[in-house]
Amino acid sequence: MDLPYLPDATLEKRVKLFSRTLYSDASPYHERGGSLIKFHAAQLNSNDPVEDMEPEATTYLYEGSSRRPIIVAAVADGHSGPFTSAWLKGRLSNLTMLSLLNSGGFGVKDPLKEVETSPITLPPKFKLDSNRMSTLIKTAWEVVDDIITWRIPRELNGQDIRNEKVLETLGARFGDQILPAYSGACALAAIVDTEEQEMWVACTGDCRAVAGFWDEKPDGSGVWRVDVLSEDQTAESPKEVARLIKEHPKDDSADVVKVGRVLGNLQPSRAFGDLRYKWGADLQNFLLPKLLPPNMRPRPPPAKLLTPPYVTASPEVQHRKFTLPSSATSDGTRSTLRFLILATDGLWDELTSTNAVALVGGHLQGQRNSIANQNLTKSIPTIEENMTKTSAPLPHAAKRVRHSDWSFKEESLGMHLIRNALGGIDNTLIQQHLSIPAPYSRRYRDDISVLVLTFEGDEGLEQPKTRAKL
């Protein structure tokens, strides 16, 4: 069946764009000058409705203090429906910050109520505990998943759930809680302390974070340095496969991971929700028919579900120290953090980490002409650091070969990355991708959500006199 191509104007409207200034030292809250932090994001659906969470970035200001803020940026990639990622919107960042406040001795009585009712401001004496942050973030995310996935069984514990009166109330009590638990979502967040100039990146699943550092030499020349800040956690990762088999010694290892999927079904090995891989089979078979909406037929528990849970929301956390452009010295080589890219796997299916950094770096340098496919990292000098197998497109997309040249026509950084993921200067290829309606489009591309934080100094990032300088 031949489908007509949609016009360009229709295609552009399908991309949701987000942008705003997150922090400026020139704001009335602060006296120091020099730093400007901006949020640029875009989202393009393949599923209908979109299963990704809208990209978000939250600025946590210190009350009555000149300390620069803590910024939390996050993306989430839903699967089996949009419900888990929708629940995480606004909650994941705030619950993480509230948990960190609690651990620092600044108690919050009811985090769930607090996260819904008011913006969070930081006490002047609050500081992140560098030595404990990885453990604290892991604990916070495990608590978030406990709220999503285990609240229903926990509240029913000790009750006679086969009693008719109890059964009659299940739908009313838990109807709004079951869908986020039943669906699932991978998530990625960067907790950026702009005062202490260090950050932590937490990853649950196969979203990816990449930093772009500008390494400038005394003569003004420089190069973009790529720093991959997360590892893709899927059942195709040898590291994740080894972990899963070790955690389930009583299972046949061939059943734990089959054809690159957990229990032969789920590709990401870590996720929020996904109760089908966490609840026991008896609990699923009894409760799901009574809790799910009438139009949603419960899927049976995975075969070989012997020793759940098989999927965890506990993240891997990476830590980096950095220098903001406004804090760099003028002597010797300067290495400054210029941007962070956080994106769902729909982007990384099509772009390598190195290409993504070159695309954003070139855009910030003022590059606006197209670049030949094979010349991107030659025209925009780029080096790789802390590279892992996650530098390349994800394993299930590695056979896709790019032929089109790179485009620099878009002003929005998020739109810029999405355009180049889908075809660059090849408008016909982009029209082919986007003219296929849901659900058929999912055979060719995933939802794409991308977030870019840019860090500017006094000089900003205007077009340089020579393309090699910032």
Coordinates of C-alpha atoms in Angstrom, one line a residue:
M1 CA 0.0 0.0 0.0
D2 CA 1.4 3.4 -1.1
L3 CA 1.0 6.3 1.4
P4 CA 1.2 9.9 0.3
Y5 CA 4.0 12.0 1.9
L6 CA 2.9 14.6 4.4
P7 CA 4.0 18.2 3.6
D8 CA 7.0 19.7 5.5
A9 CA 4.8 22.0 7.5
T10 CA 2.7 19.1 8.9
L11 CA 5.8 17.2 9.8
E12 CA 7.4 20.1 11.7
K13 CA 4.3 20.5 13.7
R14 CA 4.6 17.0 15.0
V15 CA 7.8 17.8 16.8
K16 CA 7.2 19.3 20.2
L17 CA 9.8 21.9 21.2
F18 CA 10.8 23.1 24.6
S19 CA 13.3 25.8 25.5
R20 CA 13.9 28.2 28.4
T21 CA 16.6 29.7 30.6
L22 CA 17.2 27.6 33.7
Y23 CA 19.6 30.0 35.5
S24 CA 21.4 33.2 35.0
D25 CA 23.8 34.9 37.4
A26 CA 22.3 38.1 36.2
S27 CA 19.0 37.2 37.8
P28 CA 17.7 39.2 40.8
Y29 CA 18.6 36.3 43.1
H30 CA 22.3 36.4 42.5
E31 CA 25.0 39.1 42.4
R32 CA 27.8 37.1 40.6
G33 CA 28.0 37.3 36.8
G34 CA 29.1 34.9 34.2
S35 CA 26.9 31.8 34.0
L36 CA 23.9 31.2 31.7
I37 CA 22.3 27.7 31.7
K38 CA 19.7 26.9 29.1
F39 CA 17.3 24.1 28.4
H40 CA 16.6 22.9 24.8
A41 CA 14.5 19.9 24.1
A42 CA 12.4 18.2 21.5
Q43 CA 10.1 15.2 21.2
L44 CA 8.8 13.3 18.2
N45 CA 6.3 10.5 18.7
S46 CA 6.1 7.2 16.8
N47 CA 3.7 5.6 19.2
D48 CA 0.2 7.1 19.6
P49 CA 0.0 8.2 22.3
V50 CA 3.7 8.9 22.8
E51 CA 5.2 6.6 25.4
D52 CA 8.2 8.8 26.3
M53 CA 7.9 11.4 29.1
E54 CA 8.3 15.0 28.1
P55 CA 11.9 16.0 28.7
E56 CA 12.2 18.1 31.8
A57 CA 14.8 20.2 33.7
T58 CA 14.1 21.6 37.2
T59 CA 16.1 24.3 38.9
Y60 CA 16.4 24.0 42.7
L61 CA 17.4 27.4 44.1
Y62 CA 18.8 28.0 47.6
E63 CA 16.6 30.1 49.8
G64 CA 18.2 33.4 50.6
S65 CA 21.6 32.3 49.4
S66 CA 23.9 33.3 46.5
R67 CA 24.9 29.7 45.9
R68 CA 24.3 28.6 42.4
P69 CA 21.5 26.1 42.1
I70 CA 21.2 22.3 41.7
I71 CA 19.7 21.4 38.3
V72 CA 18.0 18.0 37.7
A73 CA 17.4 17.1 34.1
A74 CA 15.5 13.9 33.1
V75 CA 14.1 11.8 30.3
A76 CA 12.1 8.6 30.4
D77 CA 11.3 6.1 27.7
G78 CA 8.0 4.2 28.3
H79 CA 7.0 0.8 27.0
S80 CA 3.8 -1.2 27.1
G81 CA 2.0 2.0 27.3
P82 CA 2.6 5.6 28.4
F83 CA 1.5 5.3 32.0
T84 CA 4.8 4.8 33.9
S85 CA 6.6 7.6 32.1
A86 CA 3.6 9.9 32.6
W87 CA 3.7 9.1 36.4
L88 CA 7.4 9.9 36.5
K89 CA 6.9 13.4 34.9
G90 CA 7.7 15.9 37.6
R91 CA 7.8 13.2 40.3
L92 CA 11.2 11.5 39.6
S93 CA 13.2 14.7 39.9
N94 CA 11.4 16.0 42.9
L95 CA 11.3 12.7 44.8
T96 CA 15.0 12.3 44.2
M97 CA 15.7 15.8 45.6
L98 CA 13.4 15.2 48.6
S99 CA 15.2 12.0 49.3
L100 CA 18.6 13.8 49.2
L101 CA 17.2 16.5 51.5
N102 CA 16.0 13.8 54.0
S103 CA 19.4 12.2 53.9
G104 CA 21.0 15.5 54.7
G105 CA 19.0 16.0 57.8
F106 CA 16.3 18.3 56.3
G107 CA 13.3 16.1 56.9
V108 CA 10.2 16.0 54.7
K109 CA 7.2 14.5 56.4
D110 CA 5.2 13.4 53.4
P111 CA 7.3 13.3 50.2
L112 CA 4.5 12.2 47.9
K113 CA 2.3 15.1 49.2
E114 CA 5.2 17.6 49.1
V115 CA 6.1 16.7 45.5
E116 CA 2.6 17.4 44.3
T117 CA 1.8 20.6 46.2
S118 CA 4.7 23.1 46.1
P119 CA 8.0 23.9 44.4
I120 CA 11.1 22.8 46.3
T121 CA 13.6 25.3 47.6
L122 CA 16.8 24.3 49.2
P123 CA 17.8 25.3 52.7
P124 CA 20.9 27.6 52.7
K125 CA 23.0 25.0 54.6
F126 CA 22.1 22.1 52.4
K127 CA 24.9 20.5 50.4
L128 CA 25.1 17.3 48.4
D129 CA 27.2 14.6 50.1
S130 CA 29.7 13.7 47.4
N131 CA 30.9 10.6 49.1
R132 CA 27.4 9.1 49.4
M133 CA 25.6 10.4 46.4
S134 CA 25.7 7.2 44.3
T135 CA 24.2 5.2 47.1
L136 CA 21.7 7.9 48.0
I137 CA 20.5 8.2 44.4
K138 CA 20.1 4.4 44.0
T139 CA 18.1 4.3 47.3
A140 CA 15.9 7.1 46.1
W141 CA 15.1 5.5 42.8
E142 CA 14.4 2.1 44.5
V143 CA 11.9 3.9 46.8
V144 CA 10.3 5.6 43.7
D145 CA 9.8 2.2 42.1
D146 CA 8.5 0.8 45.4
I147 CA 5.8 3.5 45.3
I148 CA 4.9 2.7 41.7
T149 CA 5.1 -1.1 41.7
W150 CA 4.6 -2.4 45.2
R151 CA 2.2 0.0 46.9
I152 CA -0.8 -2.1 46.0
P153 CA 0.5 -5.5 47.3
R154 CA 1.8 -3.7 50.4
E155 CA -1.5 -2.1 51.2
L156 CA -3.3 -5.4 50.7
N157 CA -0.9 -7.3 52.9
G158 CA -2.8 -8.8 55.8
Q159 CA -6.2 -8.3 54.2
D160 CA -8.4 -11.2 53.0
I161 CA -8.3 -10.3 49.4
R162 CA -10.7 -13.1 48.5
N163 CA -13.4 -11.5 50.7
E164 CA -16.2 -10.2 48.5
K165 CA -16.4 -6.8 50.3
V166 CA -12.6 -6.3 49.8
L167 CA -12.8 -7.4 46.2
E168 CA -15.6 -4.8 45.5
T169 CA -13.4 -2.0 46.7
L170 CA -10.2 -2.9 44.7
G171 CA -11.0 -1.0 41.6
A172 CA -12.0 2.2 43.4
R173 CA -8.9 2.0 45.7
F174 CA -6.2 1.1 43.2
G175 CA -7.6 1.9 39.7
D176 CA -5.3 4.9 39.2
Q177 CA -2.3 3.1 40.6
I178 CA -2.3 -0.1 38.6
L179 CA -1.5 1.3 35.1
P180 CA 1.9 2.9 36.1
A181 CA 2.8 -0.4 37.8
Y182 CA 1.7 -2.5 34.8
S183 CA 3.4 -0.4 32.2
G184 CA 7.1 0.3 32.3
A185 CA 9.7 3.0 31.7
C186 CA 13.5 3.4 31.5
A187 CA 14.7 6.7 33.0
L188 CA 17.8 8.8 33.0
A189 CA 18.6 11.9 35.1
A190 CA 21.5 14.2 35.6
I191 CA 21.9 15.9 39.0
V192 CA 24.1 18.9 38.3
D193 CA 25.5 20.9 41.3
T194 CA 26.5 24.2 39.5
E195 CA 28.0 25.6 42.7
E196 CA 30.4 22.8 43.5
Q197 CA 30.8 22.0 39.7
E198 CA 30.2 18.3 39.9
M199 CA 27.4 16.0 38.6
W200 CA 25.9 12.6 38.9
V201 CA 24.1 10.8 36.1
A202 CA 21.7 8.0 37.0
C203 CA 20.6 5.5 34.4
T204 CA 17.9 2.8 34.6
G205 CA 17.5 1.2 31.2
D206 CA 18.7 2.2 27.8
C207 CA 18.5 6.0 27.7
R208 CA 21.9 7.6 27.3
A209 CA 23.7 10.7 28.6
V210 CA 26.7 12.3 26.8
A211 CA 28.7 15.4 27.8
G212 CA 30.4 17.8 25.4
F213 CA 33.6 19.4 26.8
W214 CA 35.5 22.1 24.9
D215 CA 39.2 21.6 25.3
E216 CA 40.8 24.9 24.4
K217 CA 44.6 25.5 23.9
P218 CA 46.5 28.7 24.6
D219 CA 46.4 29.7 20.9
G220 CA 42.6 29.6 20.9
S221 CA 42.3 26.4 18.9
G222 CA 40.5 23.5 20.5
V223 CA 38.6 20.2 20.1
W224 CA 35.3 18.8 21.4
R225 CA 35.8 16.0 23.9
V226 CA 33.1 13.3 24.1
D227 CA 32.3 11.9 27.6
V228 CA 29.7 9.1 27.7
L229 CA 28.0 9.2 31.1
S230 CA 25.9 6.1 31.1
E231 CA 25.9 2.5 29.9
D232 CA 22.9 1.1 27.9
Q233 CA 21.3 -1.5 30.2
T234 CA 19.7 -4.2 28.0
A235 CA 19.5 -7.9 27.9
E236 CA 22.0 -7.6 25.0
S237 CA 24.7 -6.2 27.3
P238 CA 27.2 -8.9 28.5
K239 CA 27.5 -7.1 31.8
E240 CA 23.7 -7.1 32.4
V241 CA 23.3 -10.7 31.3
A242 CA 26.0 -11.7 33.8
R243 CA 24.3 -9.8 36.5
L244 CA 20.9 -11.3 35.8
I245 CA 22.2 -14.9 35.7
K246 CA 24.1 -14.3 39.0
E247 CA 21.0 -12.9 40.7
H248 CA 18.9 -16.0 39.7
P249 CA 21.1 -19.0 40.4
K250 CA 18.2 -21.4 40.7
D251 CA 17.0 -20.6 37.2
D252 CA 18.3 -22.1 34.0
S253 CA 20.5 -19.3 32.6
A254 CA 19.2 -19.9 29.1
D255 CA 15.7 -19.0 30.4
V256 CA 16.7 -15.8 32.3
V257 CA 17.9 -14.1 29.1
K258 CA 16.7 -15.5 25.8
V259 CA 17.1 -14.0 22.3
G260 CA 18.5 -10.8 23.9
R261 CA 15.5 -10.2 26.2
V262 CA 14.7 -10.8 29.8
L263 CA 12.7 -14.0 30.0
G264 CA 12.5 -13.8 26.2
N265 CA 10.3 -10.8 26.3
L266 CA 11.7 -7.5 27.7
Q267 CA 14.7 -5.8 26.1
P268 CA 15.7 -3.3 28.8
S269 CA 17.1 -5.1 31.9
R270 CA 16.2 -2.2 34.3
A271 CA 13.0 -0.2 34.4
F272 CA 10.4 1.4 36.6
G273 CA 7.1 -0.4 36.8
D274 CA 6.9 -3.6 34.7
L275 CA 5.2 -5.6 37.4
R276 CA 4.9 -8.6 35.1
Y277 CA 8.6 -9.2 35.8
K278 CA 8.4 -8.3 39.5
W279 CA 5.2 -9.7 41.0
G280 CA 4.8 -13.5 41.4
A281 CA 2.6 -15.3 38.8
D282 CA -0.2 -16.1 41.4
L283 CA -0.5 -12.5 42.5
Q284 CA -0.7 -11.3 38.9
N285 CA -3.3 -13.9 37.9
F286 CA -5.5 -13.0 40.8
L287 CA -5.2 -9.2 41.0
L288 CA -4.8 -8.0 37.4
P289 CA -8.2 -9.1 36.1
K290 CA -9.8 -7.2 39.0
L291 CA -7.7 -4.0 38.7
L292 CA -7.0 -3.3 35.1
P293 CA -9.6 -1.4 33.1
P294 CA -12.4 -3.5 31.4
N295 CA -10.9 -2.7 27.9
M296 CA -7.4 -4.0 28.9
R297 CA -7.0 -7.7 28.9
P298 CA -4.1 -8.8 31.3
R299 CA -1.2 -10.4 29.6
P300 CA -0.2 -13.7 31.2
P301 CA 3.0 -13.7 33.3
P302 CA 6.1 -14.5 31.4
A303 CA 7.0 -18.2 31.0
K304 CA 9.7 -19.3 33.4
L305 CA 8.8 -16.6 36.0
L306 CA 10.3 -18.6 38.8
T307 CA 12.3 -16.3 41.1
P308 CA 11.0 -12.7 40.6
P309 CA 11.9 -9.9 40.5
Y310 CA 13.9 -10.1 37.3
V311 CA 13.9 -6.4 36.5
T312 CA 15.2 -3.7 38.8
A313 CA 14.9 0.1 38.9
S314 CA 18.1 0.5 40.8
P315 CA 20.3 2.8 38.5
E316 CA 23.9 2.8 37.7
V317 CA 25.4 6.2 38.7
Q318 CA 28.4 7.9 37.2
H319 CA 30.1 11.0 38.8
R320 CA 32.1 13.8 37.1
K321 CA 33.7 17.0 38.2
F322 CA 33.7 19.8 35.7
T323 CA 34.5 23.5 35.1
L324 CA 31.9 26.0 33.9
P325 CA 33.0 28.4 31.2
S326 CA 32.7 31.3 33.6
S327 CA 35.1 29.6 36.0
A328 CA 37.9 28.7 33.5
T329 CA 41.3 30.3 33.7
S330 CA 42.9 32.1 30.8
D331 CA 46.3 30.4 31.2
G332 CA 47.2 27.0 29.6
T333 CA 44.7 24.5 28.3
R334 CA 41.1 25.1 29.4
S335 CA 38.6 22.2 29.5
T336 CA 35.0 23.4 30.1
L337 CA 31.7 21.7 30.2
R338 CA 29.6 23.2 27.4
F339 CA 26.6 20.9 27.1
L340 CA 24.9 17.7 28.2
I341 CA 22.7 15.6 26.0
L342 CA 20.1 13.3 27.5
A343 CA 18.0 11.2 25.1
T344 CA 15.8 8.1 24.9
D345 CA 17.0 5.2 22.7
G346 CA 15.0 6.5 19.7
L347 CA 17.8 9.0 19.1
W348 CA 20.7 6.5 19.9
D349 CA 19.2 4.0 17.5
E350 CA 20.3 6.4 14.7
L351 CA 23.3 8.5 16.1
T352 CA 26.5 7.6 17.8
S353 CA 27.5 9.6 20.9
T354 CA 30.5 11.1 19.0
N355 CA 28.3 12.3 16.1
A356 CA 25.8 13.8 18.6
V357 CA 28.5 15.8 20.3
A358 CA 29.9 17.0 17.0
L359 CA 26.4 18.1 15.8
V360 CA 25.7 20.1 19.0
G361 CA 29.3 21.5 19.2
G362 CA 29.3 22.6 15.6
H363 CA 25.8 24.2 16.0
L364 CA 27.0 26.2 19.1
Q365 CA 30.1 27.3 17.1
G366 CA 27.9 28.8 14.4
Q367 CA 28.1 26.0 11.8
R368 CA 25.1 26.5 9.5
N369 CA 26.2 24.8 6.2
S370 CA 25.7 21.1 5.6
I371 CA 28.6 18.7 6.1
A372 CA 29.3 15.6 4.1
N373 CA 28.5 12.4 5.9
Q374 CA 32.1 11.2 6.2
N375 CA 33.5 14.6 7.2
L376 CA 31.5 15.5 10.3
T377 CA 34.2 14.9 12.9
K378 CA 36.9 16.2 10.6
S379 CA 35.1 19.5 10.1
I380 CA 34.2 19.7 13.8
P381 CA 37.3 18.2 15.6
T382 CA 36.1 15.7 18.1
I383 CA 38.0 13.3 20.4
E384 CA 36.5 10.4 22.5
E385 CA 37.0 9.8 26.2
N386 CA 35.4 7.2 28.5
M387 CA 34.0 5.6 25.5
T388 CA 32.2 2.2 25.9
K389 CA 30.2 0.1 23.5
T390 CA 27.4 2.6 24.0
S391 CA 29.2 5.0 21.7
A392 CA 27.8 3.2 18.7
P393 CA 24.1 2.9 17.9
L394 CA 22.3 0.3 20.0
P395 CA 22.9 -3.3 19.1
H396 CA 19.5 -3.8 17.5
A397 CA 20.1 -0.8 15.2
A398 CA 23.8 -1.4 14.4
K399 CA 23.1 -2.6 10.8
R400 CA 21.5 0.7 9.8
V401 CA 23.9 2.4 7.4
R402 CA 23.8 6.2 7.1
H403 CA 24.2 7.7 3.6
S404 CA 22.9 11.3 3.8
D405 CA 24.9 14.4 4.7
W406 CA 24.5 16.3 8.0
S407 CA 22.2 19.3 8.2
F408 CA 22.7 22.5 10.3
K409 CA 19.5 24.3 9.2
E410 CA 17.6 24.1 12.5
E411 CA 17.8 26.7 15.2
S412 CA 16.5 24.5 17.9
L413 CA 19.2 22.1 19.2
G414 CA 16.6 19.4 19.9
M415 CA 15.1 19.7 16.4
H416 CA 18.7 19.7 15.0
L417 CA 19.5 16.3 16.5
I418 CA 16.1 14.8 15.5
R419 CA 16.5 16.0 11.9
N420 CA 19.9 14.4 11.7
A421 CA 18.8 11.2 13.3
L422 CA 16.1 10.8 10.7
G423 CA 17.9 11.9 7.5
G424 CA 19.9 15.1 7.8
I425 CA 19.6 17.0 4.5
D426 CA 17.6 14.2 2.8
N427 CA 14.1 15.7 3.1
T428 CA 12.6 12.8 1.1
L429 CA 14.0 10.2 3.6
I430 CA 12.6 12.3 6.5
Q431 CA 9.2 12.5 4.8
Q432 CA 9.2 8.7 4.4
H433 CA 10.0 8.2 8.1
L434 CA 7.3 10.6 9.3
S435 CA 4.5 9.9 6.9
I436 CA 4.1 6.3 8.1
P437 CA 1.2 6.4 10.7
A438 CA 1.2 4.7 14.1
P439 CA 1.3 1.8 14.9
Y440 CA 3.1 0.9 11.7
S441 CA 5.8 3.6 12.2
R442 CA 7.1 1.6 15.2
R443 CA 8.6 -0.9 12.9
Y444 CA 10.9 1.7 11.5
R445 CA 11.6 4.2 14.4
D446 CA 10.9 4.7 18.1
D447 CA 9.6 7.7 20.0
I448 CA 12.5 10.2 20.2
S449 CA 12.9 12.6 23.2
V450 CA 16.1 14.6 23.5
L451 CA 17.2 17.2 26.0
V452 CA 20.3 19.5 25.8
L453 CA 21.6 21.6 28.6
T454 CA 24.0 24.3 27.5
F455 CA 26.4 26.1 29.8
E456 CA 27.6 29.5 28.7
G457 CA 30.0 32.1 30.1
D458 CA 30.2 35.8 29.8
E459 CA 31.2 35.5 26.2
G460 CA 28.2 33.3 25.3
L461 CA 28.7 31.1 22.2
E462 CA 28.3 33.5 19.4
Q463 CA 29.8 32.8 16.0
P464 CA 33.6 32.8 16.3
K465 CA 36.0 34.6 13.9
T466 CA 37.4 31.1 13.0
R467 CA 35.2 28.0 13.1
A468 CA 37.7 26.2 15.3
K469 CA 37.3 28.6 18.3
L470 CA 34.5 29.2 20.7

